[in-house]
GROMACS .gro file of C-alpha atoms in nm:
model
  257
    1UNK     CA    1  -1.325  -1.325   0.176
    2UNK     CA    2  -1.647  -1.109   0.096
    3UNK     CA    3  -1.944  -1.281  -0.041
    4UNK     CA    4  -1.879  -1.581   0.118
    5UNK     CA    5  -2.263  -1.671   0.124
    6UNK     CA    6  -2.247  -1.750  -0.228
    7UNK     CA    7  -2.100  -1.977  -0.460
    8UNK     CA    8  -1.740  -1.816  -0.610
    9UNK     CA    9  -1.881  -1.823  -0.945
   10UNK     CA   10  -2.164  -1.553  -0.827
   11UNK     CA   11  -1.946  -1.360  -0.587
   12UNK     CA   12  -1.822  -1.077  -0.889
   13UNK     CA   13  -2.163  -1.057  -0.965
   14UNK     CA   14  -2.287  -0.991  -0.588
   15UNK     CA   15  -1.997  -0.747  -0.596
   16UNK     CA   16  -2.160  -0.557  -0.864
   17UNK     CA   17  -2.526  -0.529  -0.734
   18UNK     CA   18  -2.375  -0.423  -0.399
   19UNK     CA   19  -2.174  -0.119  -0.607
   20UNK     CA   20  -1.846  -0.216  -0.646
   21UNK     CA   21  -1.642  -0.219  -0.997
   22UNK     CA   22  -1.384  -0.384  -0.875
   23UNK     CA   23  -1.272  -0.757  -0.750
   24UNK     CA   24  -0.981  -0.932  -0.675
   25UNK     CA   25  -0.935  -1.336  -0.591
   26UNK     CA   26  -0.714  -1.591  -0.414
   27UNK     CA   27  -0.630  -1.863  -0.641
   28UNK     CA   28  -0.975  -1.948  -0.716
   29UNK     CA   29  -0.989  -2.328  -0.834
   30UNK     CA   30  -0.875  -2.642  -0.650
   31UNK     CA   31  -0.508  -2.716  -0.796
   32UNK     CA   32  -0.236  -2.514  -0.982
   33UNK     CA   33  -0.328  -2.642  -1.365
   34UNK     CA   34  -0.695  -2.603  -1.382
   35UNK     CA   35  -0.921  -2.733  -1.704
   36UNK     CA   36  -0.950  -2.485  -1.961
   37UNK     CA   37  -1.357  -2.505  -1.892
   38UNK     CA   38  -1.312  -2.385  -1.547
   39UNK     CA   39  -1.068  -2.112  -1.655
   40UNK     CA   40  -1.308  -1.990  -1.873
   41UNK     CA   41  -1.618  -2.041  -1.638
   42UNK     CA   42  -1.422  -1.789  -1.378
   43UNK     CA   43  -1.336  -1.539  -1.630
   44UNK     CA   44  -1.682  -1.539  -1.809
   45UNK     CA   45  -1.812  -1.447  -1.396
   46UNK     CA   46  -1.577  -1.143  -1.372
   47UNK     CA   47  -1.684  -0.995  -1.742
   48UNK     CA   48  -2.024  -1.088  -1.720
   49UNK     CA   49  -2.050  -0.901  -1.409
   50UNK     CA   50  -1.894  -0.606  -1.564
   51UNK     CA   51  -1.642  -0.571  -1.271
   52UNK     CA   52  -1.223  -0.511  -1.324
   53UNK     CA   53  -0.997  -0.806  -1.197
   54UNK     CA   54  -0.778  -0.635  -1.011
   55UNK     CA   55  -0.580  -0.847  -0.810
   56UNK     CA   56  -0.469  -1.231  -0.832
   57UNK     CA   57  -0.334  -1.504  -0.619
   58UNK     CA   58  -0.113  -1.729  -0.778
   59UNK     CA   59  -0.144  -2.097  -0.660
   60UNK     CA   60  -0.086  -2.088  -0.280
   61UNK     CA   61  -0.134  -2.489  -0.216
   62UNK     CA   62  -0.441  -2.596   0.020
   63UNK     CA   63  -0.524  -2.269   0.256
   64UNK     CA   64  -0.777  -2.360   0.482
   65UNK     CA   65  -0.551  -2.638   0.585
   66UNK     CA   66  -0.294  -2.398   0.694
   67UNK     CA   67  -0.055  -2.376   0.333
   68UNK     CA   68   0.080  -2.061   0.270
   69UNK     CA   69   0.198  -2.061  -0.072
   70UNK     CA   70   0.433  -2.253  -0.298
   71UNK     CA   71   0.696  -2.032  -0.395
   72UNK     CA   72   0.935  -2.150  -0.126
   73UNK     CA   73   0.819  -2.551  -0.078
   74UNK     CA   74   1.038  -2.745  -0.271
   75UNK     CA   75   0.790  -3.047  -0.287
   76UNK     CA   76   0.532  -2.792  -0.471
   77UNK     CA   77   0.790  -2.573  -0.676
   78UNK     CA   78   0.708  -2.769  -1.021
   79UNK     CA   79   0.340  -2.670  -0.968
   80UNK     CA   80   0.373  -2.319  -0.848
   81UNK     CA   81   0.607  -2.282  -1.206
   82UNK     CA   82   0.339  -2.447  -1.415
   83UNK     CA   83   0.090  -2.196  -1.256
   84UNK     CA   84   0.256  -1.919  -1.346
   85UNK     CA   85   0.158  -1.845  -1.707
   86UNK     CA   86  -0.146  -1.998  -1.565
   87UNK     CA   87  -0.256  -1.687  -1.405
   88UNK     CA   88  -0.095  -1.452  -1.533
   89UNK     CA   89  -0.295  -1.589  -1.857
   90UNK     CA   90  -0.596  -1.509  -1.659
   91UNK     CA   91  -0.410  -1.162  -1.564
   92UNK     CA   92  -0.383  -1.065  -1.967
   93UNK     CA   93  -0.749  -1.186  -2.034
   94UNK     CA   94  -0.903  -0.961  -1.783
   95UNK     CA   95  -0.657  -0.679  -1.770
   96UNK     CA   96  -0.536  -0.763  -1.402
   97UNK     CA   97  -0.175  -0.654  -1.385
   98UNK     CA   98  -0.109  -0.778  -0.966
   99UNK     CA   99  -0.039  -1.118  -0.888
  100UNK     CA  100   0.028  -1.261  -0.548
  101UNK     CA  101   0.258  -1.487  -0.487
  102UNK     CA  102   0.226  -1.629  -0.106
  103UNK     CA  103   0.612  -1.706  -0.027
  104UNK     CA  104   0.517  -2.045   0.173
  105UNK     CA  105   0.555  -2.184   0.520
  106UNK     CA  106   0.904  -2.285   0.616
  107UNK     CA  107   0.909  -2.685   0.576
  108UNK     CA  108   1.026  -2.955   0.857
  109UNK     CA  109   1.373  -3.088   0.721
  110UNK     CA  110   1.456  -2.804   0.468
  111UNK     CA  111   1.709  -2.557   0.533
  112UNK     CA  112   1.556  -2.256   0.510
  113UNK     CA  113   1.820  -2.081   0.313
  114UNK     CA  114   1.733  -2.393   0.074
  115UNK     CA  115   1.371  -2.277   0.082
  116UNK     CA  116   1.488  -1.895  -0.008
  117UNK     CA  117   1.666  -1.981  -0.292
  118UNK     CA  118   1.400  -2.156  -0.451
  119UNK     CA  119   1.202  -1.890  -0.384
  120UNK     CA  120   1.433  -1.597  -0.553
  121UNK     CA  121   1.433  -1.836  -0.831
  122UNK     CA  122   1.041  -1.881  -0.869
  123UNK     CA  123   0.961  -1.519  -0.785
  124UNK     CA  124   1.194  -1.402  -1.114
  125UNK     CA  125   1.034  -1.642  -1.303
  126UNK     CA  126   0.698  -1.494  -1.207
  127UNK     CA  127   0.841  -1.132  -1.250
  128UNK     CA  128   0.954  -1.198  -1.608
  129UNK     CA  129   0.615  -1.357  -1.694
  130UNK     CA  130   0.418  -1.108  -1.546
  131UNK     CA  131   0.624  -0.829  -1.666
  132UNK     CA  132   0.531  -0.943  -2.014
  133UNK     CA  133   0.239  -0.815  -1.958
  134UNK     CA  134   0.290  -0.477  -1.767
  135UNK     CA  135   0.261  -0.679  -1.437
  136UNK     CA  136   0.365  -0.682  -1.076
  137UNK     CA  137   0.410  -0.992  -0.860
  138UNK     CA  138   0.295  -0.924  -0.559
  139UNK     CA  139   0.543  -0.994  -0.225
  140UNK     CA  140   0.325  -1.061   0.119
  141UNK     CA  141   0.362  -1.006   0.502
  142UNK     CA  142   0.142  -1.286   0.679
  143UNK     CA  143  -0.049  -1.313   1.011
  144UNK     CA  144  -0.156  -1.623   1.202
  145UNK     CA  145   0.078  -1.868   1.050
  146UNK     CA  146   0.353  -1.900   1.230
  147UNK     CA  147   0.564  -2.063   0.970
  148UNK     CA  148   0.565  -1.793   0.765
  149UNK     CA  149   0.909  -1.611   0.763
  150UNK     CA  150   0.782  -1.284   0.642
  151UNK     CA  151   0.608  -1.078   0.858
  152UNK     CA  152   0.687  -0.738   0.859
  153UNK     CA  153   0.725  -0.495   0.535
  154UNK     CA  154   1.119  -0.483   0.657
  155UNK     CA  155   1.107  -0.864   0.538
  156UNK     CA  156   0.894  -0.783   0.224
  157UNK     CA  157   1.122  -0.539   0.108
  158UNK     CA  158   1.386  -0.739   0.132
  159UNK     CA  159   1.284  -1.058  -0.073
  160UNK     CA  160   1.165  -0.831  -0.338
  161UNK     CA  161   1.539  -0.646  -0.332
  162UNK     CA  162   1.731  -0.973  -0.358
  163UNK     CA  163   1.530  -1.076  -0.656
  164UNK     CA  164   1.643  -0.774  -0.811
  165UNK     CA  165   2.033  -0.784  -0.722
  166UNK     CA  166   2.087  -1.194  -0.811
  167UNK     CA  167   1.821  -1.189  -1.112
  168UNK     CA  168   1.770  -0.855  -1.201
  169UNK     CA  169   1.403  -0.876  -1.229
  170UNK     CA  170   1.236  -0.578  -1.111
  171UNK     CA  171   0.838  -0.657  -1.126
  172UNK     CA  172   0.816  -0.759  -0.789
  173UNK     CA  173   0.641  -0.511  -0.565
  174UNK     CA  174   0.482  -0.506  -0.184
  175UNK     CA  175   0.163  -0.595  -0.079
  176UNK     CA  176   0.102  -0.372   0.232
  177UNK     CA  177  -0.204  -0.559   0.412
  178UNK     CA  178  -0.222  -0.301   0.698
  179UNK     CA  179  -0.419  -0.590   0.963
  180UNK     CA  180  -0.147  -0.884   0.928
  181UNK     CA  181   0.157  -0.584   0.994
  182UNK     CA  182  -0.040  -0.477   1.295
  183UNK     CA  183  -0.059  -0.836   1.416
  184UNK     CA  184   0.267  -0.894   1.357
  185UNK     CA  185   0.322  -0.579   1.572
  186UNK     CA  186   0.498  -0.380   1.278
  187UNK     CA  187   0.486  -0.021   1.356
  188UNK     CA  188   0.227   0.080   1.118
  189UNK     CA  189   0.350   0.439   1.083
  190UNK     CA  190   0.732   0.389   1.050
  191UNK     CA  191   0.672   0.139   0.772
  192UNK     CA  192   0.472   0.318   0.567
  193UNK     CA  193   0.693   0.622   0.600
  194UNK     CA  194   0.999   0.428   0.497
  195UNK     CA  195   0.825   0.176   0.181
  196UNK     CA  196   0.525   0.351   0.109
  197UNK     CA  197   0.674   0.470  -0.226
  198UNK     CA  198   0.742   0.087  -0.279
  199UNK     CA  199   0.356  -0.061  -0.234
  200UNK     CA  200   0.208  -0.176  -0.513
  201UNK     CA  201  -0.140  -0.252  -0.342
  202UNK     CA  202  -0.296  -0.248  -0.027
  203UNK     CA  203  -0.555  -0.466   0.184
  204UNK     CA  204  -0.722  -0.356   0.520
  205UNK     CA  205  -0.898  -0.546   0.762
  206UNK     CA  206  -0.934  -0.408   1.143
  207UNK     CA  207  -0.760  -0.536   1.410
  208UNK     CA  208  -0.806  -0.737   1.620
  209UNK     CA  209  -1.000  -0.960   1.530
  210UNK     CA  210  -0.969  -0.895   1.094
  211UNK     CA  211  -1.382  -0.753   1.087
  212UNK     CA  212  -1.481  -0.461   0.884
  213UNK     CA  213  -1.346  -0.139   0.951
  214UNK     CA  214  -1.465  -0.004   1.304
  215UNK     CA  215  -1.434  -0.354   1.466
  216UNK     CA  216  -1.104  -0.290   1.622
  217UNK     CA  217  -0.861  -0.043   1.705
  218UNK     CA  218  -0.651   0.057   1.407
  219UNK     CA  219  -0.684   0.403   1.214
  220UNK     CA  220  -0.721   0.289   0.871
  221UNK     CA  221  -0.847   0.619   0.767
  222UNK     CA  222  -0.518   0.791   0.966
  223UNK     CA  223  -0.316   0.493   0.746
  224UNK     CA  224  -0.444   0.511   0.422
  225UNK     CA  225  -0.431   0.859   0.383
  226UNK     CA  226  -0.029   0.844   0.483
  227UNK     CA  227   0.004   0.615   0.176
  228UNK     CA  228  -0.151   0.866  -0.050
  229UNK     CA  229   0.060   1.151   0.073
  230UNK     CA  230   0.398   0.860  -0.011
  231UNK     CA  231   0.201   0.797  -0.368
  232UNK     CA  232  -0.029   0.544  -0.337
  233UNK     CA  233  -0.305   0.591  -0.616
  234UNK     CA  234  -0.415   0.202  -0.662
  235UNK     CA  235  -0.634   0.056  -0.510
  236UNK     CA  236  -0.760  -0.074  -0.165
  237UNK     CA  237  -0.867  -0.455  -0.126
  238UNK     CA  238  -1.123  -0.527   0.165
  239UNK     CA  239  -0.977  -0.820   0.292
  240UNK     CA  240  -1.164  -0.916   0.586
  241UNK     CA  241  -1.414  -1.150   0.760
  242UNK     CA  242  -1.760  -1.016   0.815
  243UNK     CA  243  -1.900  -0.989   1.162
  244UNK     CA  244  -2.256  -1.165   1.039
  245UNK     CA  245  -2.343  -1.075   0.682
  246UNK     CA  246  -2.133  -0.911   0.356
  247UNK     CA  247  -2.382  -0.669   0.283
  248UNK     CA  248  -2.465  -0.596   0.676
  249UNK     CA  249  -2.065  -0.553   0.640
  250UNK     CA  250  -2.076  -0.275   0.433
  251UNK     CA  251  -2.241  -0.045   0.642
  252UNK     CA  252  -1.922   0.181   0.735
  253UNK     CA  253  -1.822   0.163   0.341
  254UNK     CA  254  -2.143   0.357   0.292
  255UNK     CA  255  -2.004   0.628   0.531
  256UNK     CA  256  -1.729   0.688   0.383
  257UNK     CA  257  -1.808   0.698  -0.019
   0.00000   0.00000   0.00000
């Protein structure tokens, strides 16, 4: 979402210059099975730039048209499984070890508990692939997609546990994107006192309105220092739309080094 003024390919570089040693992606090509060529274009852009992949969308289906990921659309399920070693491929290669998996919009005509099966199913296939590897899919509240079932962290925490109890895969952990709880009008304080020991990453954006921090009203400073006193020691993804420019962006980073 930062960098957007430039072509992907030069966005981990841009990353660099502007002092970061650290990146992380949505899916980043066009379909689930890309060429080999463009696999290795992406991942010759994130060493070349001498920045760590840290996070990872799997496959997530067309987003700017509204899809949400494939993990729960039956139509899509063969792709999102043929992604899978896909990126976590990508994951081993660059020493990226989180993987989001976007659990997809409910579907007109499907019964949901249809959808949620498929989707305990798919996410322990993706836990036992990434786990290979030391890895963690990632499980995701969403904002401003209103066929999205989970929204809170409650709902989070709960895919992740049923994986575990009908599969027994256990590399599933929760993305805690502290702008799409607020949206969703999660209380930002209870939820982090009862999961913080369960988030495996974090993403901030200010809200309303998902600008850089200082563009709305939450306390991300207040927030992100209650995950470090539950344990939190990974890392924080800026996941947010700039108000004019990236680097103009970047300004309140500075402030806070």
């Amino acid at each position: 979402m930062l960098f957007t003024e430039l072509p992907l390919l030069q966005r981990p570089a841009a990353a660099a210059a502007a002092g970061f040693t650290a990146v992380e992606f949505w899916w980043p090509f066009g379909e689930a099975v890309p060429s080999d060529r463009d696999v290795d274009a992406f991942t010759s852009a994130i060493t070349d730039a001498g920045v760590q992949l840290v996070g990872l969308n799997f496959f997530a289906g067309d987003m700017p048209a509204g899809d949400r990921g494939a993990v729960s659309w039956p139509a899509r399920a063969a792709e999102f499984r043929d992604n899978i070693d896909i990126t976590v491929g990508i994951g081993e290669r660059l020493g990226c070890r989180a993987f989001n998996a976007l659990y997809g919009n409910r579907v007109d005509g499907i019964d949901p508990n249809e959808q949620d099966e498929l989707a305990v199913a798919n996410l322990a296939e993706a836990g036992r692939a990434a786990a290979r590897i030391g890895g963690t899919v990632l499980i995701e509240p969403v904002s401003g997609a209103p066929r999205y079932p989970l929204r809170t962290a409650a709902d989070a925490i709960a895919v992740i546990d049923r994986v575990a109890s009908e599969t027994g895969v256990r590399a599933l952990g929760f993305l805690c994107d502290l702008y799409h709880l607020a949206t969703n009008g999660d209380d930002l304080d209870k939820a982090i006192a009862e999961y913080g020991d369960r988030v495996a990453h974090v993403q901030i954006a200010d809200a309303p309105g998902r600008g850089e921090p200082g563009t709305g009203d939450l306390n991300l400073t207040t927030h992100l220092a209650a995950l470090t006193t539950r344990g939190y020691t990974g890392w924080v993804g800026l996941e947010y739309k700039p108000t004019t420019t990236t680097e103009a962006s970047l300004a309140w980073l500075r402030q806070h080094p």
